[in-house]
mmCIF file of C-alpha atoms (C1' of nucleotides) in Angstrom:
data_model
loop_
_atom_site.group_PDB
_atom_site.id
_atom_site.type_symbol
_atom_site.label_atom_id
_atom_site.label_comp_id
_atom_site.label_asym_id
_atom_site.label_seq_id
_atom_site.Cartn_x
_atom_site.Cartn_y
_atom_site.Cartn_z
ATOM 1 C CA UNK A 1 -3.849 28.011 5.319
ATOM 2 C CA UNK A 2 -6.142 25.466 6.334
ATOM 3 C CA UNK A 3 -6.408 22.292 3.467
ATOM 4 C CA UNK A 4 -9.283 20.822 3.926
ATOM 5 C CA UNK A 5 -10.936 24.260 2.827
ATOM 6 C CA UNK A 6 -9.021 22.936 -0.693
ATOM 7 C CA UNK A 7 -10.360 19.222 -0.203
ATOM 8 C CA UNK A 8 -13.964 20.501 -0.277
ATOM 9 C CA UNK A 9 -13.657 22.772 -2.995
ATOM 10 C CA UNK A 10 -11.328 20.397 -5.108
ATOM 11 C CA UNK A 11 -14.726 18.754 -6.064
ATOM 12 C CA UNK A 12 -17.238 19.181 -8.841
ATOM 13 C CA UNK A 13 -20.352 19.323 -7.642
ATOM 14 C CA UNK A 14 -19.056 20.485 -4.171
ATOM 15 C CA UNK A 15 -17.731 23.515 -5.703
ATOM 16 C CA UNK A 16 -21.140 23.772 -7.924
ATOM 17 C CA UNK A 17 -23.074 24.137 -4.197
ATOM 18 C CA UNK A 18 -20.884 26.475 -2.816
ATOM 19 C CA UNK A 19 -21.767 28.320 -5.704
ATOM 20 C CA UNK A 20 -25.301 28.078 -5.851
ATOM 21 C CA UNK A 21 -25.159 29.173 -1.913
ATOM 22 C CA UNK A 22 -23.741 32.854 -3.310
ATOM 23 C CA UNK A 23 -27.430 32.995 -3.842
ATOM 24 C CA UNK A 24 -28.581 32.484 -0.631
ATOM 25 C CA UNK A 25 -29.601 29.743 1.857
ATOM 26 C CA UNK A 26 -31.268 26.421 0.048
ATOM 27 C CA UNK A 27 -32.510 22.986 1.042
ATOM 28 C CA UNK A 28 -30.951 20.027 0.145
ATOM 29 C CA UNK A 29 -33.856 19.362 -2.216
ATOM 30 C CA UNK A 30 -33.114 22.198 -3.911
ATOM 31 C CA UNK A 31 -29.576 21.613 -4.274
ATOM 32 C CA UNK A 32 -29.853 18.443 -5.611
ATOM 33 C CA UNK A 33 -32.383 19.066 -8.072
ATOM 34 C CA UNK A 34 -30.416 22.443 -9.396
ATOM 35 C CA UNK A 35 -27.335 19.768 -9.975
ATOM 36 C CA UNK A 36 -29.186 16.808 -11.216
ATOM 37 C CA UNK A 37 -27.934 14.640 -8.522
ATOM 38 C CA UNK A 38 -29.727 12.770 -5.888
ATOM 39 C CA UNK A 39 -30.405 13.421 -2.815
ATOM 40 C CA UNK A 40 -28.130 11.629 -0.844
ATOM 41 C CA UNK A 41 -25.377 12.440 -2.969
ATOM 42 C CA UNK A 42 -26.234 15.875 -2.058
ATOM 43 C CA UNK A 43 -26.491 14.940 1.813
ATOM 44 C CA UNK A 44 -22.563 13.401 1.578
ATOM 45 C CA UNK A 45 -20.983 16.577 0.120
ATOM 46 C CA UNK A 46 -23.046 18.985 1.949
ATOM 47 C CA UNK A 47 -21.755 17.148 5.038
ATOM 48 C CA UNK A 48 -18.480 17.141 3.442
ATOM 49 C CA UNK A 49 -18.927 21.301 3.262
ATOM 50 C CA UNK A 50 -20.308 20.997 7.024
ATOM 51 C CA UNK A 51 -17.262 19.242 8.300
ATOM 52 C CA UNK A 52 -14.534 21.934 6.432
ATOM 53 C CA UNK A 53 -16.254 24.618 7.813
ATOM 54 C CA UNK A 54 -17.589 25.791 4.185
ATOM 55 C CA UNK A 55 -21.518 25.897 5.175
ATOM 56 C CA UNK A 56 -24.083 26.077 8.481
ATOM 57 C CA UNK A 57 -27.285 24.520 8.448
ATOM 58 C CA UNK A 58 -30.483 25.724 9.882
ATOM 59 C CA UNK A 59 -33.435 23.503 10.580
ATOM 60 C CA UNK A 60 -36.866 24.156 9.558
ATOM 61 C CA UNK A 61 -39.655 21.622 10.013
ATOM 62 C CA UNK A 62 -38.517 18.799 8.392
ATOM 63 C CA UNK A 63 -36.046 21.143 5.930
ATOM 64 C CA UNK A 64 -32.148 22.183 6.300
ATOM 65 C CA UNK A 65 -31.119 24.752 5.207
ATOM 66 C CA UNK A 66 -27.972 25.246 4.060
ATOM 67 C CA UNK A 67 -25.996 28.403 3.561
ATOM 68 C CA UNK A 68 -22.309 29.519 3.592
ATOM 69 C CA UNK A 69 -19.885 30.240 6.003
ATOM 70 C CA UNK A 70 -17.594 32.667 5.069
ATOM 71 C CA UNK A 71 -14.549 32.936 7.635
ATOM 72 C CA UNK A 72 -13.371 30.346 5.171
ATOM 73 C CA UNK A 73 -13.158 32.819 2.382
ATOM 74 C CA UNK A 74 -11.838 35.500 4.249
ATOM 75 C CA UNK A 75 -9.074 33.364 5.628
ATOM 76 C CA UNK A 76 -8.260 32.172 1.777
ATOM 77 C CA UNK A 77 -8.287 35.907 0.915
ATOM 78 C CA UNK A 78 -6.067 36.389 3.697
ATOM 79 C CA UNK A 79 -3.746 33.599 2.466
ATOM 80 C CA UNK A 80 -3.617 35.295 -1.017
ATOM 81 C CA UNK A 81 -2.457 38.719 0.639
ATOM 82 C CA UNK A 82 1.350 36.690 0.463
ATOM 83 C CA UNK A 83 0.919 35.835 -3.231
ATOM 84 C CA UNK A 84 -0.281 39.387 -3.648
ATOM 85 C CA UNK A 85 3.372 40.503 -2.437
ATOM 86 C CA UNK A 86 5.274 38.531 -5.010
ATOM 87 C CA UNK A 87 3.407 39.653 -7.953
ATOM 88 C CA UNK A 88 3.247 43.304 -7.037
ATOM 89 C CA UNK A 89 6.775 42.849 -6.448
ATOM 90 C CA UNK A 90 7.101 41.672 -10.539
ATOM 91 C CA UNK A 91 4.403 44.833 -11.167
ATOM 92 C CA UNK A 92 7.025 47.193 -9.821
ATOM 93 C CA UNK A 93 9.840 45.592 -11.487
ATOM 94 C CA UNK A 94 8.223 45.610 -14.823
ATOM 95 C CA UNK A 95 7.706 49.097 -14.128
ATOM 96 C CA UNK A 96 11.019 50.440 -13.023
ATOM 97 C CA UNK A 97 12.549 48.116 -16.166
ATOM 98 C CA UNK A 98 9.891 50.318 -18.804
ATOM 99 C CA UNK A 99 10.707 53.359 -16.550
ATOM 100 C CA UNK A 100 14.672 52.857 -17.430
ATOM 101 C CA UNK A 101 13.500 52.559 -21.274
ATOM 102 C CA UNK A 102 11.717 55.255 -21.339
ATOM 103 C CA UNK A 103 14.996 56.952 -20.446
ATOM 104 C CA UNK A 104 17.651 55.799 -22.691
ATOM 105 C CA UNK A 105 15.744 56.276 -25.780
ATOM 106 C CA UNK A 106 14.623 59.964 -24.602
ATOM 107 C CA UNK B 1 -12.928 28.865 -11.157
ATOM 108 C CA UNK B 2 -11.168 26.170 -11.830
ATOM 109 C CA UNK B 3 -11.389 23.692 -9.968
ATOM 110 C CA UNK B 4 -7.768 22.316 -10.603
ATOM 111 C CA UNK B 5 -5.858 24.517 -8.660
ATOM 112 C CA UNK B 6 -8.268 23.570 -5.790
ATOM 113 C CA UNK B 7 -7.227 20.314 -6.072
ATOM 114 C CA UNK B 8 -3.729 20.825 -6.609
ATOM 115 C CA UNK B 9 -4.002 22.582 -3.193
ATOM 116 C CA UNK B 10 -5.662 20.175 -1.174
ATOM 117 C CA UNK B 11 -2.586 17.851 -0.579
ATOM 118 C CA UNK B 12 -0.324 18.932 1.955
ATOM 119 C CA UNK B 13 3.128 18.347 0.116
ATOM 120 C CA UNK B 14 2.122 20.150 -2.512
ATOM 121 C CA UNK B 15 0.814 23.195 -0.332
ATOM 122 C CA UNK B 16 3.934 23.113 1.273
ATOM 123 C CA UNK B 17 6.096 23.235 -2.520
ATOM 124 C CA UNK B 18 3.570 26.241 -3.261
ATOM 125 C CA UNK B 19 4.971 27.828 0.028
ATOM 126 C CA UNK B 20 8.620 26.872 -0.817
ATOM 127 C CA UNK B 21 8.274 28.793 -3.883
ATOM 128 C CA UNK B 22 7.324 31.967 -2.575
ATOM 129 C CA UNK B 23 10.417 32.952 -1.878
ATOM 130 C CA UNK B 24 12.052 32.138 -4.897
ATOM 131 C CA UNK B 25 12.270 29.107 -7.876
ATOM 132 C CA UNK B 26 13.819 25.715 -6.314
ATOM 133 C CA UNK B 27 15.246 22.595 -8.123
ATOM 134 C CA UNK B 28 14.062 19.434 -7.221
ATOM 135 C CA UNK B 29 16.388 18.168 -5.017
ATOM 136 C CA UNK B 30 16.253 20.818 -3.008
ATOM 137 C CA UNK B 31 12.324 20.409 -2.264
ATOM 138 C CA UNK B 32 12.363 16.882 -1.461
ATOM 139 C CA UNK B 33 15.139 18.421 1.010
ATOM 140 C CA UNK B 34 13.389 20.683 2.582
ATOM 141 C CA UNK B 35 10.059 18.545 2.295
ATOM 142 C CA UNK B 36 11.561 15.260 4.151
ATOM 143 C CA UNK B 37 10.292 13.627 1.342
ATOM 144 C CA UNK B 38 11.629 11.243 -1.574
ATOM 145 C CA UNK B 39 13.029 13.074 -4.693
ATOM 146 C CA UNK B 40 10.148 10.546 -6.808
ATOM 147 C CA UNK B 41 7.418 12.236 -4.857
ATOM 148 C CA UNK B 42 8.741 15.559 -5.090
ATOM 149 C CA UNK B 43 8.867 15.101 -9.022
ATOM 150 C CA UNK B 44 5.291 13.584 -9.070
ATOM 151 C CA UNK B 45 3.950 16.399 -7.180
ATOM 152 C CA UNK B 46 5.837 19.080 -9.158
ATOM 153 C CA UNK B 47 4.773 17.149 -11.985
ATOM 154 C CA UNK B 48 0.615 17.762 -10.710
ATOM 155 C CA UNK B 49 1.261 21.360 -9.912
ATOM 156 C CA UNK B 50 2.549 22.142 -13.472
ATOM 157 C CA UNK B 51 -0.282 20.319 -15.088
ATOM 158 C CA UNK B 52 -2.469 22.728 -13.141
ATOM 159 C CA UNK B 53 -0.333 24.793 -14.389
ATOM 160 C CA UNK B 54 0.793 26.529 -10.681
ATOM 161 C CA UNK B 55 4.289 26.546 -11.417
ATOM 162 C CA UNK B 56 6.573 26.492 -14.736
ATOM 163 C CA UNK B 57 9.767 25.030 -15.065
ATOM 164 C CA UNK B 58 13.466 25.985 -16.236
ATOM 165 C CA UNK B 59 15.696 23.567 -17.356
ATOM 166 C CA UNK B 60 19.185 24.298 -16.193
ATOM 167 C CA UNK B 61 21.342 21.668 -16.917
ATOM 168 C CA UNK B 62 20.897 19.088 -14.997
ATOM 169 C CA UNK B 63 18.417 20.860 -12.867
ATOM 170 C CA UNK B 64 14.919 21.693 -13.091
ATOM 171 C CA UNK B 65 14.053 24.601 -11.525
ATOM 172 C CA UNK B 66 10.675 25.187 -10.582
ATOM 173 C CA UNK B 67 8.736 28.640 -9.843
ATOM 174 C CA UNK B 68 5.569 29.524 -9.380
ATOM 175 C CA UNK B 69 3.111 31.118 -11.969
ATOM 176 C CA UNK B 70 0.887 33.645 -11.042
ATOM 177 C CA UNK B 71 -2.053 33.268 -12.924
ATOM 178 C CA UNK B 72 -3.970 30.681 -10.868
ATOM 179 C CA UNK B 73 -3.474 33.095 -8.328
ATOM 180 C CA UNK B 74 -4.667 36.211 -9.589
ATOM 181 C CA UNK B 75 -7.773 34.265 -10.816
ATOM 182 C CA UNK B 76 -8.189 32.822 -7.210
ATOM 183 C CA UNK B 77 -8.219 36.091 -6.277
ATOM 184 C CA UNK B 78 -10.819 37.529 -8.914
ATOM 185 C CA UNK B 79 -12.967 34.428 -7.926
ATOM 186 C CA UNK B 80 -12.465 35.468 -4.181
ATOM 187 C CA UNK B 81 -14.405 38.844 -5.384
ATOM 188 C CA UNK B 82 -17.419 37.716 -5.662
ATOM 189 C CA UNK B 83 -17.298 36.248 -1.569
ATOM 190 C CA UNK B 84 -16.404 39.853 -1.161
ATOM 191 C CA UNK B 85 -19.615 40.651 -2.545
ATOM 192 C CA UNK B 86 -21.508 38.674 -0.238
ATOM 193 C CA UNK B 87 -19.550 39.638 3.223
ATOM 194 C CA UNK B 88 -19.366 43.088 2.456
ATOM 195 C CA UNK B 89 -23.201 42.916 1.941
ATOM 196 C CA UNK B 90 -23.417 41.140 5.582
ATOM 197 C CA UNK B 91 -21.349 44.278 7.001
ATOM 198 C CA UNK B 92 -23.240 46.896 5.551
ATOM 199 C CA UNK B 93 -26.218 44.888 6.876
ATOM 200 C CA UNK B 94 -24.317 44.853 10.222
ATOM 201 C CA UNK B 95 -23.726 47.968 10.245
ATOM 202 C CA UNK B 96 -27.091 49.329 9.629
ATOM 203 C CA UNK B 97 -28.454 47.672 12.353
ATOM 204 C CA UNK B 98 -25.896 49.077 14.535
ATOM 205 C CA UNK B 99 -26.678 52.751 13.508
ATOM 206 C CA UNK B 100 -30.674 51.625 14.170
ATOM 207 C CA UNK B 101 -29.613 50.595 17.980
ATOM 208 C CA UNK B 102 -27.746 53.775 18.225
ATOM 209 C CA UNK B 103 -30.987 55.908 17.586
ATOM 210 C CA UNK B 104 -32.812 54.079 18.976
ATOM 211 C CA UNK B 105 -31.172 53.818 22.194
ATOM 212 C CA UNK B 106 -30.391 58.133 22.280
ATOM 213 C "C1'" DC C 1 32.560 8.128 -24.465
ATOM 214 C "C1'" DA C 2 32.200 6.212 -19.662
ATOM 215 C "C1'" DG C 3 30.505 7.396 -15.133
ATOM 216 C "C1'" DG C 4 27.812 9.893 -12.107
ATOM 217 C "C1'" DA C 5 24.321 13.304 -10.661
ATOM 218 C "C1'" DA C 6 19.652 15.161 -11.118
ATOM 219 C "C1'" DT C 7 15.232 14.255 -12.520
ATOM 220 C "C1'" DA C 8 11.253 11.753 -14.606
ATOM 221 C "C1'" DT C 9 8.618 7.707 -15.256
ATOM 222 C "C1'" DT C 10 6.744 3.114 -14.431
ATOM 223 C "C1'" DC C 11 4.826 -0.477 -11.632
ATOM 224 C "C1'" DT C 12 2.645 -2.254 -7.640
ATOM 225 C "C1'" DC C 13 0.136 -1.845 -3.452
ATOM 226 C "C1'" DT C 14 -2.821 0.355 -0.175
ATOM 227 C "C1'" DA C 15 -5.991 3.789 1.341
ATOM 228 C "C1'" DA C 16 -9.400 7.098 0.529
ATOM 229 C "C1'" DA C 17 -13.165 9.250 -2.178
ATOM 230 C "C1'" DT C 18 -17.302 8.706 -4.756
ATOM 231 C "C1'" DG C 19 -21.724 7.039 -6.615
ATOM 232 C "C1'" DG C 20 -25.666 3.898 -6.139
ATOM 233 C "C1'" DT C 21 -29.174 1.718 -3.460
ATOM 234 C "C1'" DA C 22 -31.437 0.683 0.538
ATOM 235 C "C1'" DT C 23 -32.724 2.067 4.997
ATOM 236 C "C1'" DA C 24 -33.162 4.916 9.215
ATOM 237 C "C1'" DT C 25 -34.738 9.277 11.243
ATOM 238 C "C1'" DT C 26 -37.362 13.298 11.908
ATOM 239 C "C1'" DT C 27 -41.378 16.117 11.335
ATOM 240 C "C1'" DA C 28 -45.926 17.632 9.423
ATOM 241 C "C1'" DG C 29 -50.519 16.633 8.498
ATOM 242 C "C1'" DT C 30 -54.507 13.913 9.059
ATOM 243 C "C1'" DA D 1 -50.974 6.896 15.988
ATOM 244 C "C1'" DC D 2 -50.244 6.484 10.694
ATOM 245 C "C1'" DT D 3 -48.532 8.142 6.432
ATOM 246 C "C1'" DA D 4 -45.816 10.827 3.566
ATOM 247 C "C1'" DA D 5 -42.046 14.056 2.776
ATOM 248 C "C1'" DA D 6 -37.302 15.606 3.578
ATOM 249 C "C1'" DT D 7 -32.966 14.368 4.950
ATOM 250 C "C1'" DA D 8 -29.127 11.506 6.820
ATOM 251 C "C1'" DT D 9 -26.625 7.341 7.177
ATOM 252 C "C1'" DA D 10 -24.854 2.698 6.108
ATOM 253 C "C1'" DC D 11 -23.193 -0.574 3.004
ATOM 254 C "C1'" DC D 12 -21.163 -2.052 -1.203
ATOM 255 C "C1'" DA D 13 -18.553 -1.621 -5.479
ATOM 256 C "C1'" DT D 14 -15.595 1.106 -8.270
ATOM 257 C "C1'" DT D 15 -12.294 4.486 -9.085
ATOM 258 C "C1'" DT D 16 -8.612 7.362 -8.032
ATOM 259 C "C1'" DA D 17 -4.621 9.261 -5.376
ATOM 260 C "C1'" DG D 18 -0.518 8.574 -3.124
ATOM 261 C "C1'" DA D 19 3.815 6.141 -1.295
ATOM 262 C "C1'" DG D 20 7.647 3.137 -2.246
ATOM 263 C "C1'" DA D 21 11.079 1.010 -5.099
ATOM 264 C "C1'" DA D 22 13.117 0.215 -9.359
ATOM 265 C "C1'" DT D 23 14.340 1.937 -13.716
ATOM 266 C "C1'" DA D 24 14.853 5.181 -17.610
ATOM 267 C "C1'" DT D 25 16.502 9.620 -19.279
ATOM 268 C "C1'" DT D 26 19.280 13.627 -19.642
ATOM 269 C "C1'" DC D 27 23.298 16.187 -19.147
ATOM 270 C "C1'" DC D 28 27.771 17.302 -17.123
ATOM 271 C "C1'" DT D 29 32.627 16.054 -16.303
ATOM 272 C "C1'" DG D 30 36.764 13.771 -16.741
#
DNA sequence: CAGGAATATTCTCTAAATGGTATATTTAGT
DNA sequence: ACTAAATATACCATTTAGAGAATATTCCTG
């Protein structure tokens, strides 16, 4: 699993943008008004999020517009598929354990 | 989400611990071991990843052994659905415009 | 109950991340 | 070409994270 995919997301408003993105491309503007930050706050982590891979810009006129990659999410969602295994692994044993109850007292 | 498990994540020892543990609950000793790392920085790490509350621990006498809770995990995961959302939206789109070629093209 | 093993904590230092402010760059409109 | 708007970058100051080394704590064993 790639780390820096953590990095980005391991900050506030970083993880506030990716957020916001669920709804669709924006312009930095936009961002940084929505969060109440300024702008070139909003510029450093969205470059941050450009850098790990997180978001792709598209410029129009004198706008960017940002929106969200999402290989990154798939590959995290492919990363989970291991933790998946252990606790499916505790489902089954929690079953076969209430299974074995059921039995004795019947 | 929260964003503590994010940044629990984003350093690479403690990805690595997170890995260790999937195959089963590990003293200390033994991750600094396997880590190449200093038994100190194994405890401060283990000692971030409980307070994010990604592992628990079990006192064994003189040994701690550490495991990981599944929790953060599962809500990773739940958070994870709503990218789902979004790129199973971008396939359907995909896919439309595939089946549009196809009659077109006939 | 003294000694040793396993672990946690504290302190110090360095490096990296972050916010603020000013400035550079690009583009549209006149 | 000049001005204004949108964005990016650079610089500085502050904070925070992490490594290393030393020390404290806990518990077992003889």
């Amino acid at each position: 699993m790639d780390m820096t995919t953590f990095s980005a997301l391991a900050e506030p408003n970083r993880l506030r943008i990716v957020e916001l993105l669920l709804d669709g491309p924006m312009s930095v503007g936009e961002i940084a008004e929505q969060l109440q930050i300024r702008q070139p706050q909003a510029s450093k982590h969205l470059r941050t999020l450009l850098d790990a891979g997180l978001v792709e810009v598209e410029a129009v006129a004198n706008r960017r517009n940002y929106k969200l990659r999402l290989e990154p999410f798939q590959q995290l969602d492919a990363w989970l598929n291991t933790y998946r295994g252990v606790w499916n692994e505790q489902l089954d044993k929690l079953e076969s354990y209430l299974n074995k109850l059921k039995h004795k007292s019947n």
